[in-house]
mmCIF file of C-alpha atoms in Angstrom:
data_model
loop_
_atom_site.group_PDB
_atom_site.id
_atom_site.type_symbol
_atom_site.label_atom_id
_atom_site.label_comp_id
_atom_site.label_asym_id
_atom_site.label_seq_id
_atom_site.Cartn_x
_atom_site.Cartn_y
_atom_site.Cartn_z
ATOM 1 C CA MET A 260 0.759 -27.804 8.207
ATOM 2 C CA ARG A 261 2.407 -28.202 4.732
ATOM 3 C CA ARG A 262 4.881 -25.424 3.053
ATOM 4 C CA CYS A 263 3.975 -24.056 -0.152
ATOM 5 C CA ASN A 264 5.511 -23.183 -3.362
ATOM 6 C CA ILE A 265 4.378 -19.784 -4.096
ATOM 7 C CA CYS A 266 4.190 -17.762 -7.400
ATOM 8 C CA VAL A 267 3.596 -13.965 -7.772
ATOM 9 C CA ILE A 268 2.422 -12.725 -11.349
ATOM 10 C CA PRO A 269 1.849 -9.069 -11.582
ATOM 11 C CA ALA A 270 -0.804 -7.820 -14.120
ATOM 12 C CA TYR A 271 1.748 -5.366 -16.150
ATOM 13 C CA PRO A 272 5.760 -6.049 -16.078
ATOM 14 C CA LEU A 273 7.373 -5.373 -12.544
ATOM 15 C CA GLU A 274 9.168 -2.072 -11.775
ATOM 16 C CA ASN A 275 12.026 -2.391 -9.207
ATOM 17 C CA VAL A 276 10.247 -0.031 -6.817
ATOM 18 C CA GLN A 277 7.401 -2.717 -6.478
ATOM 19 C CA LEU A 278 9.717 -5.207 -5.217
ATOM 20 C CA ILE A 279 9.398 -3.531 -1.712
ATOM 21 C CA LYS A 280 5.856 -2.411 -2.209
ATOM 22 C CA ASP A 281 2.777 -4.659 -0.621
ATOM 23 C CA ARG A 282 2.446 -6.417 -4.099
ATOM 24 C CA ILE A 283 5.614 -8.356 -3.260
ATOM 25 C CA VAL A 284 6.253 -8.081 0.620
ATOM 26 C CA ILE A 285 3.140 -9.933 1.430
ATOM 27 C CA PRO A 286 3.826 -12.963 -0.626
ATOM 28 C CA TYR A 287 7.373 -12.627 0.229
ATOM 29 C CA VAL A 288 6.483 -12.753 4.222
ATOM 30 C CA CYS A 289 4.229 -15.683 3.732
ATOM 31 C CA TYR A 290 7.164 -17.067 1.747
ATOM 32 C CA ARG A 291 9.510 -16.372 4.779
ATOM 33 C CA HIS A 292 6.871 -18.143 7.284
ATOM 34 C CA PHE A 293 5.238 -21.008 5.571
ATOM 35 C CA GLY A 294 6.724 -21.068 1.985
ATOM 36 C CA SER A 295 9.177 -23.508 0.474
ATOM 37 C CA SER A 296 9.902 -21.334 -2.606
ATOM 38 C CA MET A 297 8.547 -18.341 -4.193
ATOM 39 C CA VAL A 298 9.107 -17.068 -7.812
ATOM 40 C CA ILE A 299 7.935 -13.677 -9.387
ATOM 41 C CA VAL A 300 7.014 -14.059 -13.039
ATOM 42 C CA SER A 301 7.396 -11.153 -15.257
ATOM 43 C CA GLN A 302 8.521 -9.520 -18.398
ATOM 44 C CA LYS A 303 11.986 -7.716 -17.416
ATOM 45 C CA ASN A 304 11.207 -3.795 -16.927
ATOM 46 C CA GLY A 305 14.812 -2.450 -16.349
ATOM 47 C CA GLU A 306 17.305 -3.436 -13.469
ATOM 48 C CA TYR A 307 16.464 -4.682 -9.778
ATOM 49 C CA PRO A 308 18.521 -3.876 -7.490
ATOM 50 C CA TYR A 309 15.966 -3.931 -4.574
ATOM 51 C CA LEU A 310 16.056 -7.791 -5.133
ATOM 52 C CA ASP A 311 19.035 -7.939 -2.534
ATOM 53 C CA PHE A 312 16.261 -7.182 0.144
ATOM 54 C CA LEU A 313 14.463 -10.370 -1.042
ATOM 55 C CA GLN A 314 16.698 -13.614 0.095
ATOM 56 C CA GLY A 315 15.626 -16.787 -1.471
ATOM 57 C CA ILE A 316 13.083 -15.956 -4.021
ATOM 58 C CA SER A 317 13.971 -15.843 -7.868
ATOM 59 C CA LEU A 318 12.475 -13.794 -10.776
ATOM 60 C CA CYS A 319 11.582 -15.542 -14.195
ATOM 61 C CA PHE A 320 11.488 -13.603 -16.971
ATOM 62 C CA LEU A 321 9.251 -14.147 -19.719
ATOM 63 C CA PRO A 322 10.578 -13.305 -23.360
ATOM 64 C CA CYS A 323 7.553 -11.570 -24.617
ATOM 65 C CA ALA A 324 9.337 -11.514 -27.890
ATOM 66 C CA GLU A 325 5.834 -12.450 -29.807
ATOM 67 C CA ARG A 326 3.277 -12.590 -27.113
ATOM 68 C CA THR A 327 1.840 -9.987 -24.266
ATOM 69 C CA HIS A 328 3.163 -10.061 -21.026
ATOM 70 C CA MET A 329 -0.282 -11.800 -19.859
ATOM 71 C CA GLN A 330 -0.384 -14.223 -22.569
ATOM 72 C CA GLU A 331 3.207 -15.191 -22.072
ATOM 73 C CA ALA A 332 2.286 -15.542 -17.760
ATOM 74 C CA GLU A 333 -0.799 -17.795 -19.203
ATOM 75 C CA GLN A 334 1.858 -20.135 -20.669
ATOM 76 C CA TYR A 335 3.988 -20.265 -17.771
ATOM 77 C CA VAL A 336 1.157 -21.300 -15.665
ATOM 78 C CA GLU A 337 0.275 -23.935 -18.270
ATOM 79 C CA ARG A 338 3.519 -25.302 -17.907
ATOM 80 C CA ASN A 339 4.194 -25.042 -14.364
ATOM 81 C CA HIS A 340 0.880 -25.354 -12.475
ATOM 82 C CA ALA A 341 1.624 -28.232 -10.932
ATOM 83 C CA GLU A 342 4.393 -26.695 -8.735
ATOM 84 C CA ILE A 343 2.458 -23.692 -7.689
ATOM 85 C CA ASP A 344 0.502 -24.071 -4.535
ATOM 86 C CA MET A 345 -0.377 -20.473 -4.090
ATOM 87 C CA LEU A 346 -1.031 -18.111 -7.212
ATOM 88 C CA PHE A 347 -0.623 -14.363 -5.547
ATOM 89 C CA LEU A 348 -2.450 -12.131 -7.943
ATOM 90 C CA PHE A 349 -2.623 -8.332 -7.281
ATOM 91 C CA GLY A 350 -5.723 -6.391 -8.476
ATOM 92 C CA ALA A 351 -9.078 -7.394 -9.416
ATOM 93 C CA ARG A 352 -8.095 -6.815 -12.990
ATOM 94 C CA LEU A 353 -9.554 -8.194 -16.239
ATOM 95 C CA GLU A 354 -6.171 -9.037 -17.543
ATOM 96 C CA TYR A 355 -6.391 -12.038 -14.830
ATOM 97 C CA ILE A 356 -9.432 -13.704 -16.087
ATOM 98 C CA GLU A 357 -7.761 -16.614 -18.330
ATOM 99 C CA LEU A 358 -4.724 -16.929 -16.072
ATOM 100 C CA ALA A 359 -7.046 -17.958 -13.079
ATOM 101 C CA ARG A 360 -8.996 -20.136 -15.589
ATOM 102 C CA ILE A 361 -5.818 -21.711 -16.748
ATOM 103 C CA TYR A 362 -4.689 -22.426 -13.431
ATOM 104 C CA LYS A 363 -7.838 -23.495 -11.717
ATOM 105 C CA THR A 364 -8.714 -26.069 -14.609
ATOM 106 C CA LEU A 365 -4.970 -27.446 -14.629
ATOM 107 C CA ASN A 366 -4.700 -27.416 -10.663
ATOM 108 C CA PRO A 367 -8.237 -27.216 -9.119
ATOM 109 C CA GLY A 368 -6.480 -27.832 -5.929
ATOM 110 C CA GLY A 369 -4.482 -24.902 -6.172
ATOM 111 C CA ILE A 370 -4.519 -21.759 -4.122
ATOM 112 C CA ILE A 371 -5.519 -18.220 -5.735
ATOM 113 C CA TYR A 372 -4.846 -15.066 -3.541
ATOM 114 C CA LEU A 373 -6.416 -12.291 -4.648
ATOM 115 C CA LYS A 374 -5.106 -9.154 -3.299
ATOM 116 C CA LEU A 375 -7.607 -6.240 -4.481
ATOM 117 C CA ASP A 376 -5.531 -3.099 -3.314
ATOM 118 C CA ALA A 377 -8.634 -1.191 -4.564
ATOM 119 C CA ASN A 378 -11.005 1.632 -3.095
ATOM 120 C CA SER A 379 -14.507 1.576 -3.330
ATOM 121 C CA GLY A 380 -15.116 3.970 -6.498
ATOM 122 C CA TRP A 381 -13.195 1.020 -8.301
ATOM 123 C CA MET A 382 -15.076 -1.828 -7.033
ATOM 124 C CA ASN A 383 -18.269 -0.346 -7.281
ATOM 125 C CA ALA A 384 -17.396 -0.211 -11.244
ATOM 126 C CA LEU A 385 -16.275 -3.624 -11.684
ATOM 127 C CA PRO A 386 -18.102 -5.657 -14.410
ATOM 128 C CA LEU A 387 -19.949 -8.103 -11.965
ATOM 129 C CA GLU A 388 -22.582 -8.687 -14.334
ATOM 130 C CA ASP A 389 -19.898 -10.107 -16.993
ATOM 131 C CA GLU A 390 -19.854 -13.752 -16.702
ATOM 132 C CA LYS A 391 -16.430 -14.697 -17.180
ATOM 133 C CA TYR A 392 -15.133 -11.777 -14.753
ATOM 134 C CA ALA A 393 -17.845 -13.277 -12.142
ATOM 135 C CA ASP A 394 -16.192 -16.443 -12.314
ATOM 136 C CA PHE A 395 -12.756 -15.359 -12.201
ATOM 137 C CA LEU A 396 -13.611 -13.922 -8.534
ATOM 138 C CA TYR A 397 -15.137 -16.993 -7.894
ATOM 139 C CA ARG A 398 -12.002 -19.104 -8.536
ATOM 140 C CA ALA A 399 -10.339 -16.922 -6.102
ATOM 141 C CA ASP A 400 -9.938 -18.860 -2.755
ATOM 142 C CA ILE A 401 -8.790 -15.847 -0.502
ATOM 143 C CA ILE A 402 -9.537 -12.445 -1.492
ATOM 144 C CA SER A 403 -8.068 -9.321 0.619
ATOM 145 C CA CYS A 404 -9.070 -5.783 0.645
ATOM 146 C CA GLU A 405 -7.055 -3.267 2.707
ATOM 147 C CA SER A 406 -9.610 -1.197 4.531
ATOM 148 C CA ARG A 407 -12.594 -2.393 7.250
ATOM 149 C CA ARG A 408 -14.645 0.395 5.133
ATOM 150 C CA LEU A 409 -14.134 -1.576 1.744
ATOM 151 C CA GLN A 410 -14.560 -4.729 3.741
ATOM 152 C CA SER A 411 -17.814 -4.214 4.799
ATOM 153 C CA PHE A 412 -18.707 -2.762 1.317
ATOM 154 C CA LEU A 413 -17.679 -5.538 -0.515
ATOM 155 C CA TYR A 414 -19.126 -8.292 1.670
ATOM 156 C CA GLN A 415 -22.521 -6.508 1.210
ATOM 157 C CA LYS A 416 -22.159 -6.305 -2.396
ATOM 158 C CA TRP A 417 -20.578 -9.442 -3.319
ATOM 159 C CA LYS A 418 -22.108 -11.960 -0.701
ATOM 160 C CA ARG A 419 -18.923 -13.558 0.319
ATOM 161 C CA ARG A 420 -15.926 -13.715 2.567
ATOM 162 C CA ILE A 421 -13.734 -10.698 2.144
ATOM 163 C CA GLU A 422 -10.297 -10.913 4.663
ATOM 164 C CA TYR A 423 -8.891 -7.326 6.009
ATOM 165 C CA VAL A 424 -5.128 -7.540 5.139
ATOM 166 C CA PRO A 425 -3.968 -4.000 5.324
ATOM 167 C CA ASN A 426 -0.612 -2.849 3.545
ATOM 168 C CA GLY A 427 1.822 -2.956 6.756
ATOM 169 C CA ILE A 428 5.420 -3.497 7.730
ATOM 170 C CA TYR A 429 7.875 -6.007 7.452
ATOM 171 C CA PHE A 430 10.328 -4.552 10.114
ATOM 172 C CA PRO A 431 13.530 -6.144 9.019
ATOM 173 C CA PHE A 432 13.375 -3.603 6.002
ATOM 174 C CA TYR A 433 13.290 -0.897 8.108
ATOM 175 C CA PRO A 434 15.909 -1.329 10.966
ATOM 176 C CA SER A 435 15.727 2.904 11.612
ATOM 177 C CA MET A 436 12.318 1.950 13.108
ATOM 178 C CA GLN A 437 13.658 0.055 16.021
ATOM 179 C CA THR A 438 16.361 3.115 17.020
ATOM 180 C CA CYS A 439 14.189 6.483 15.831
ATOM 181 C CA SER A 440 13.559 8.542 19.177
ATOM 182 C CA TYR A 441 11.083 11.693 19.252
ATOM 183 C CA GLU A 442 14.019 13.739 20.082
ATOM 184 C CA GLU A 443 15.302 13.663 16.781
ATOM 185 C CA LYS A 444 12.084 14.867 15.811
ATOM 186 C CA GLU A 445 11.817 18.247 13.790
ATOM 187 C CA ASN A 446 8.620 20.828 13.052
ATOM 188 C CA MET A 447 8.516 18.934 9.839
ATOM 189 C CA ILE A 448 5.087 18.343 7.845
ATOM 190 C CA LEU A 449 6.286 15.424 5.519
ATOM 191 C CA THR A 450 3.918 13.733 2.161
ATOM 192 C CA VAL A 451 5.581 11.056 -0.198
ATOM 193 C CA GLY A 452 4.026 10.671 -3.302
ATOM 194 C CA ARG A 453 3.890 11.361 -6.982
ATOM 195 C CA ILE A 454 3.439 15.206 -6.143
ATOM 196 C CA GLY A 455 0.712 16.659 -8.462
ATOM 197 C CA SER A 456 -0.889 13.678 -9.870
ATOM 198 C CA ALA A 457 -4.667 13.936 -10.136
ATOM 199 C CA GLN A 458 -5.738 11.783 -7.238
ATOM 200 C CA LYS A 459 -3.160 13.166 -4.689
ATOM 201 C CA ASP A 460 -4.351 16.876 -4.547
ATOM 202 C CA SER A 461 -1.040 18.052 -3.455
ATOM 203 C CA HIS A 462 -2.131 21.717 -3.832
ATOM 204 C CA VAL A 463 -4.374 20.990 -1.071
ATOM 205 C CA LEU A 464 -1.377 20.416 1.103
ATOM 206 C CA LEU A 465 0.394 23.307 -0.118
ATOM 207 C CA TYR A 466 -1.906 25.947 0.301
ATOM 208 C CA ALA A 467 -3.282 24.859 3.678
ATOM 209 C CA PHE A 468 0.077 24.842 4.732
ATOM 210 C CA ALA A 469 0.207 28.378 3.289
ATOM 211 C CA LEU A 470 -3.323 29.054 5.107
ATOM 212 C CA SER A 471 -1.791 27.926 8.747
ATOM 213 C CA PHE A 472 1.741 29.497 8.354
ATOM 214 C CA PRO A 473 0.637 32.737 10.325
ATOM 215 C CA TYR A 474 -0.987 31.051 13.028
ATOM 216 C CA PHE A 475 2.249 28.884 13.944
ATOM 217 C CA LYS A 476 3.561 29.570 17.075
ATOM 218 C CA GLU A 477 6.956 28.074 16.135
ATOM 219 C CA LYS A 478 8.236 27.461 12.522
ATOM 220 C CA TRP A 479 6.705 24.694 10.439
ATOM 221 C CA LYS A 480 8.709 23.356 7.596
ATOM 222 C CA LEU A 481 6.841 21.343 4.601
ATOM 223 C CA VAL A 482 8.668 18.587 2.794
ATOM 224 C CA MET A 483 6.990 17.134 -0.416
ATOM 225 C CA ALA A 484 8.973 14.182 -1.698
ATOM 226 C CA GLY A 485 8.481 12.422 -5.056
ATOM 227 C CA ALA A 486 8.633 12.965 -8.636
ATOM 228 C CA VAL A 487 6.965 16.264 -9.454
ATOM 229 C CA THR A 488 4.515 16.505 -12.298
ATOM 230 C CA PRO A 489 4.990 19.604 -14.934
ATOM 231 C CA GLU A 490 1.829 21.006 -13.847
ATOM 232 C CA PHE A 491 2.472 21.314 -10.041
ATOM 233 C CA GLN A 492 5.844 22.690 -11.029
ATOM 234 C CA LYS A 493 4.466 25.492 -12.648
ATOM 235 C CA LEU A 494 1.730 25.992 -9.736
ATOM 236 C CA PHE A 495 4.692 25.998 -7.255
ATOM 237 C CA ASP A 496 6.757 28.082 -9.095
ATOM 238 C CA ALA A 497 3.929 30.709 -8.919
ATOM 239 C CA PHE A 498 3.257 30.304 -5.487
ATOM 240 C CA CYS A 499 6.693 30.724 -4.551
ATOM 241 C CA GLY A 500 6.696 34.211 -6.658
ATOM 242 C CA GLU A 501 3.245 35.108 -5.008
ATOM 243 C CA PHE A 502 4.389 33.871 -1.110
ATOM 244 C CA PRO A 503 8.445 33.870 -1.191
ATOM 245 C CA GLU A 504 8.590 34.202 2.726
ATOM 246 C CA ILE A 505 6.089 31.180 2.909
ATOM 247 C CA ALA A 506 8.072 29.332 0.171
ATOM 248 C CA ALA A 507 11.377 29.888 1.933
ATOM 249 C CA TYR A 508 9.918 26.734 4.235
ATOM 250 C CA ILE A 509 8.925 24.145 1.847
ATOM 251 C CA GLN A 510 11.143 21.706 0.003
ATOM 252 C CA LEU A 511 10.487 19.611 -2.673
ATOM 253 C CA PRO A 512 13.179 17.045 -2.887
ATOM 254 C CA GLY A 513 11.973 15.323 -5.956
ATOM 255 C CA GLN A 514 11.970 11.363 -6.270
ATOM 256 C CA ILE A 515 13.863 9.575 -3.609
ATOM 257 C CA THR A 516 15.077 6.206 -4.635
ATOM 258 C CA ASP A 517 17.402 5.444 -1.651
ATOM 259 C CA ARG A 518 15.828 4.011 1.169
ATOM 260 C CA ASN A 519 17.742 5.337 3.977
ATOM 261 C CA SER A 520 17.354 8.865 2.599
ATOM 262 C CA LEU A 521 13.702 8.618 2.585
ATOM 263 C CA CYS A 522 13.540 6.674 6.000
ATOM 264 C CA ALA A 523 15.622 10.159 7.371
ATOM 265 C CA TYR A 524 13.030 12.252 6.562
ATOM 266 C CA TYR A 525 10.397 9.808 8.142
ATOM 267 C CA ARG A 526 12.792 9.977 11.440
ATOM 268 C CA LYS A 527 12.643 14.096 11.345
ATOM 269 C CA ALA A 528 8.760 14.218 10.544
ATOM 270 C CA LYS A 529 6.315 14.640 13.122
ATOM 271 C CA ILE A 530 3.560 15.097 10.826
ATOM 272 C CA PHE A 531 3.057 12.715 7.917
ATOM 273 C CA ALA A 532 0.086 14.439 5.553
ATOM 274 C CA LEU A 533 -2.189 12.926 2.907
ATOM 275 C CA THR A 534 -4.749 15.063 0.718
ATOM 276 C CA SER A 535 -5.789 12.435 -1.776
ATOM 277 C CA GLN A 536 -9.128 11.861 -3.334
ATOM 278 C CA MET A 537 -8.504 8.335 -3.380
ATOM 279 C CA GLU A 538 -5.935 5.234 -2.834
ATOM 280 C CA GLY A 539 -5.739 1.947 -3.744
ATOM 281 C CA GLY A 540 -6.477 0.556 -0.512
ATOM 282 C CA LEU A 541 -4.049 1.714 2.290
ATOM 283 C CA PRO A 542 -1.360 3.996 0.952
ATOM 284 C CA ASN A 543 2.151 1.816 1.696
ATOM 285 C CA VAL A 544 3.981 5.102 2.692
ATOM 286 C CA TYR A 545 1.047 5.639 5.957
ATOM 287 C CA ALA A 546 2.597 2.424 7.469
ATOM 288 C CA GLU A 547 6.425 3.665 6.833
ATOM 289 C CA ALA A 548 5.354 7.016 8.618
ATOM 290 C CA ALA A 549 3.734 5.785 11.161
ATOM 291 C CA GLY A 550 6.116 3.020 11.995
ATOM 292 C CA HIS A 551 8.694 6.174 12.470
ATOM 293 C CA GLY A 552 6.186 7.598 14.814
ATOM 294 C CA CYS A 553 4.703 10.378 12.542
ATOM 295 C CA THR A 554 1.336 11.710 13.551
ATOM 296 C CA VAL A 555 -1.077 11.142 10.403
ATOM 297 C CA ILE A 556 -3.652 13.721 9.079
ATOM 298 C CA THR A 557 -5.470 12.784 6.106
ATOM 299 C CA THR A 558 -8.597 13.320 3.974
ATOM 300 C CA ASN A 559 -11.331 10.449 4.417
ATOM 301 C CA ILE A 560 -10.245 8.040 2.046
ATOM 302 C CA ASP A 561 -11.354 4.638 2.735
ATOM 303 C CA ALA A 562 -8.828 3.635 5.131
ATOM 304 C CA ALA A 563 -9.020 6.916 6.991
ATOM 305 C CA ALA A 564 -10.066 5.048 10.267
ATOM 306 C CA ASP A 565 -7.468 2.172 9.745
ATOM 307 C CA MET A 566 -4.832 4.853 9.532
ATOM 308 C CA THR A 567 -5.817 6.949 12.782
ATOM 309 C CA ASP A 568 -7.551 4.105 14.825
ATOM 310 C CA GLU A 569 -10.922 6.086 14.324
ATOM 311 C CA GLY A 570 -9.140 9.185 15.040
ATOM 312 C CA ARG A 571 -7.340 8.799 18.209
ATOM 313 C CA LEU A 572 -4.211 8.455 16.488
ATOM 314 C CA GLY A 573 -4.625 11.463 14.173
ATOM 315 C CA LYS A 574 -6.874 13.825 12.224
ATOM 316 C CA ILE A 575 -9.306 12.913 9.507
ATOM 317 C CA VAL A 576 -10.817 16.054 7.402
ATOM 318 C CA GLU A 577 -14.023 14.726 6.303
ATOM 319 C CA THR A 578 -14.078 16.554 2.847
ATOM 320 C CA PHE A 579 -12.237 16.292 0.200
ATOM 321 C CA ASP A 580 -10.382 19.411 -1.856
ATOM 322 C CA ASP A 581 -11.343 21.459 1.135
ATOM 323 C CA ILE A 582 -8.358 23.722 1.801
ATOM 324 C CA PRO A 583 -9.792 25.798 4.798
ATOM 325 C CA ALA A 584 -10.848 22.662 6.705
ATOM 326 C CA TYR A 585 -7.492 20.885 5.832
ATOM 327 C CA ALA A 586 -5.857 24.056 6.935
ATOM 328 C CA LYS A 587 -7.739 24.197 10.080
ATOM 329 C CA ALA A 588 -6.860 20.613 11.376
ATOM 330 C CA LEU A 589 -3.073 20.994 10.267
ATOM 331 C CA SER A 590 -2.696 24.027 12.272
ATOM 332 C CA GLY A 591 -4.225 22.664 15.250
ATOM 333 C CA LEU A 592 -2.195 19.653 15.140
ATOM 334 C CA CYS A 593 1.095 21.534 14.919
ATOM 335 C CA ALA A 594 -0.080 23.804 17.892
ATOM 336 C CA ASP A 595 -0.522 20.541 20.199
ATOM 337 C CA LYS A 596 3.095 19.484 21.200
ATOM 338 C CA GLU A 597 1.939 16.959 24.048
ATOM 339 C CA TYR A 598 -0.394 15.102 21.643
ATOM 340 C CA LEU A 599 2.529 14.830 19.063
ATOM 341 C CA GLU A 600 5.182 13.330 21.464
ATOM 342 C CA ARG A 601 2.217 11.147 22.996
ATOM 343 C CA ASN A 602 1.316 9.997 19.730
ATOM 344 C CA PHE A 603 4.862 9.186 18.645
ATOM 345 C CA TYR A 604 4.945 6.368 21.100
ATOM 346 C CA ASN A 605 1.059 4.967 20.748
ATOM 347 C CA ILE A 606 0.993 5.037 17.013
ATOM 348 C CA ARG A 607 4.369 2.947 16.974
ATOM 349 C CA LYS A 608 2.531 0.497 19.116
ATOM 350 C CA TYR A 609 -0.419 0.542 17.210
ATOM 351 C CA ILE A 610 1.786 -0.445 13.909
ATOM 352 C CA ASP A 611 3.405 -3.035 15.439
ATOM 353 C CA GLU A 612 0.249 -4.422 16.736
ATOM 354 C CA TYR A 613 -1.933 -4.359 13.655
ATOM 355 C CA PHE A 614 0.378 -3.742 10.711
ATOM 356 C CA ASN A 615 3.382 -5.899 11.241
ATOM 357 C CA TYR A 616 3.542 -8.190 8.297
ATOM 358 C CA ASP A 617 4.889 -10.998 10.611
ATOM 359 C CA HIS A 618 1.821 -11.080 12.438
ATOM 360 C CA ILE A 619 -0.539 -10.774 9.214
ATOM 361 C CA ALA A 620 1.251 -14.001 7.694
ATOM 362 C CA GLU A 621 0.829 -15.919 10.460
ATOM 363 C CA ARG A 622 -3.024 -15.369 10.076
ATOM 364 C CA LEU A 623 -2.559 -15.656 6.237
ATOM 365 C CA HIS A 624 -1.006 -19.450 6.855
ATOM 366 C CA ILE A 625 -4.262 -20.007 8.688
ATOM 367 C CA LEU A 626 -6.258 -19.112 5.715
ATOM 368 C CA PHE A 627 -4.211 -21.088 3.564
ATOM 369 C CA GLU A 628 -4.632 -24.060 5.443
ATOM 370 C CA LEU A 629 -8.425 -23.460 5.637
ATOM 371 C CA ALA A 630 -8.438 -23.209 1.866
ATOM 372 C CA ASP A 631 -6.069 -25.902 1.206
ATOM 373 C CA GLY A 632 -8.827 -28.089 2.868
ATOM 374 C CA GLY A 633 -11.371 -26.835 0.986
ATOM 375 C CA SER A 634 -10.965 -27.892 -2.709
ATOM 376 C CA ASP A 635 -14.045 -29.583 -2.747
ATOM 377 C CA GLY A 636 -15.543 -25.639 -3.379
ATOM 378 C CA SER A 637 -16.997 -25.595 0.034
ATOM 379 C CA ARG A 638 -14.526 -22.919 0.538
ATOM 380 C CA HIS A 639 -16.493 -20.539 -1.404
ATOM 381 C CA GLU A 640 -19.929 -20.958 0.848
ATOM 382 C CA ASN A 641 -20.351 -17.840 3.693
#
């Protein structure tokens, strides 16, 4: 089995926080398992302190003085195509069309891995009738998505093999997972993300907590961690004025950039809550929370079944933007002490078995070897 040179090119200039998310961590774990080098090619976008987590890789900064980020990336590929064995692309984006064409024209034996980071709504709107876009998808040797539901949908729509590669956990980045215990847990419901963004439906969680509050046999608190939109802050201020007794049990700590501080919340929370209308695949925060033993309650996004093992390891609220239904599921979960404690162990075992990036990288190595042996084009056949 040969080792490969991996090149990661984001569609837009890379942000520091993305260094520890799936778009970088998956190719990084592949590099650790079967890579000889890994380079991230991007216009500089601030400082990158999280680069300290990624030993052995390099960042190549594009000048972007006269050309756009992607135009410079295309120039980079033209100059360095022979040294790129695997080109890792993130998202089925129009910006990648010319980049993929250049790479496969100059290096037809090279491998393009396209990680979709997608939901069914976005995938259903892709311009498959556009010849150039369809050619871009054809040039991808490995295409993966983050949920079984989407995998099935895309196979029927695209009539080609789609791999299931969920967003998981690289355990060396989270030493606290190995030592967390249920005894540390508090009656805390946690959510992490951009609070108040359109797709997150954060108001559903806020008011579902309020509806559940009178039914709690023990007091529970709600922590909504992440940057808060001005619109949600206004809504929350009004909520506090209307329900001051309930508001005393709700915290908005803001955006948490320190990983240890965020993991401290995961260690304490018994329940991790998602109210999203949609997600780009499987939320990165899911595996972080579940790896710390948090039971998950989620709306029925594409990855809901994957996150809860078909409802065995959490609760799925079938309808979106349904505050009473979410409150009923949430209050029932809070009341079931035995289930929460039992699930602490079961969901951590589930994460280690199915969402461990070391295990996922081993499968990706096999896919890489198969693609590497199919450079005559037969790799695209079902």
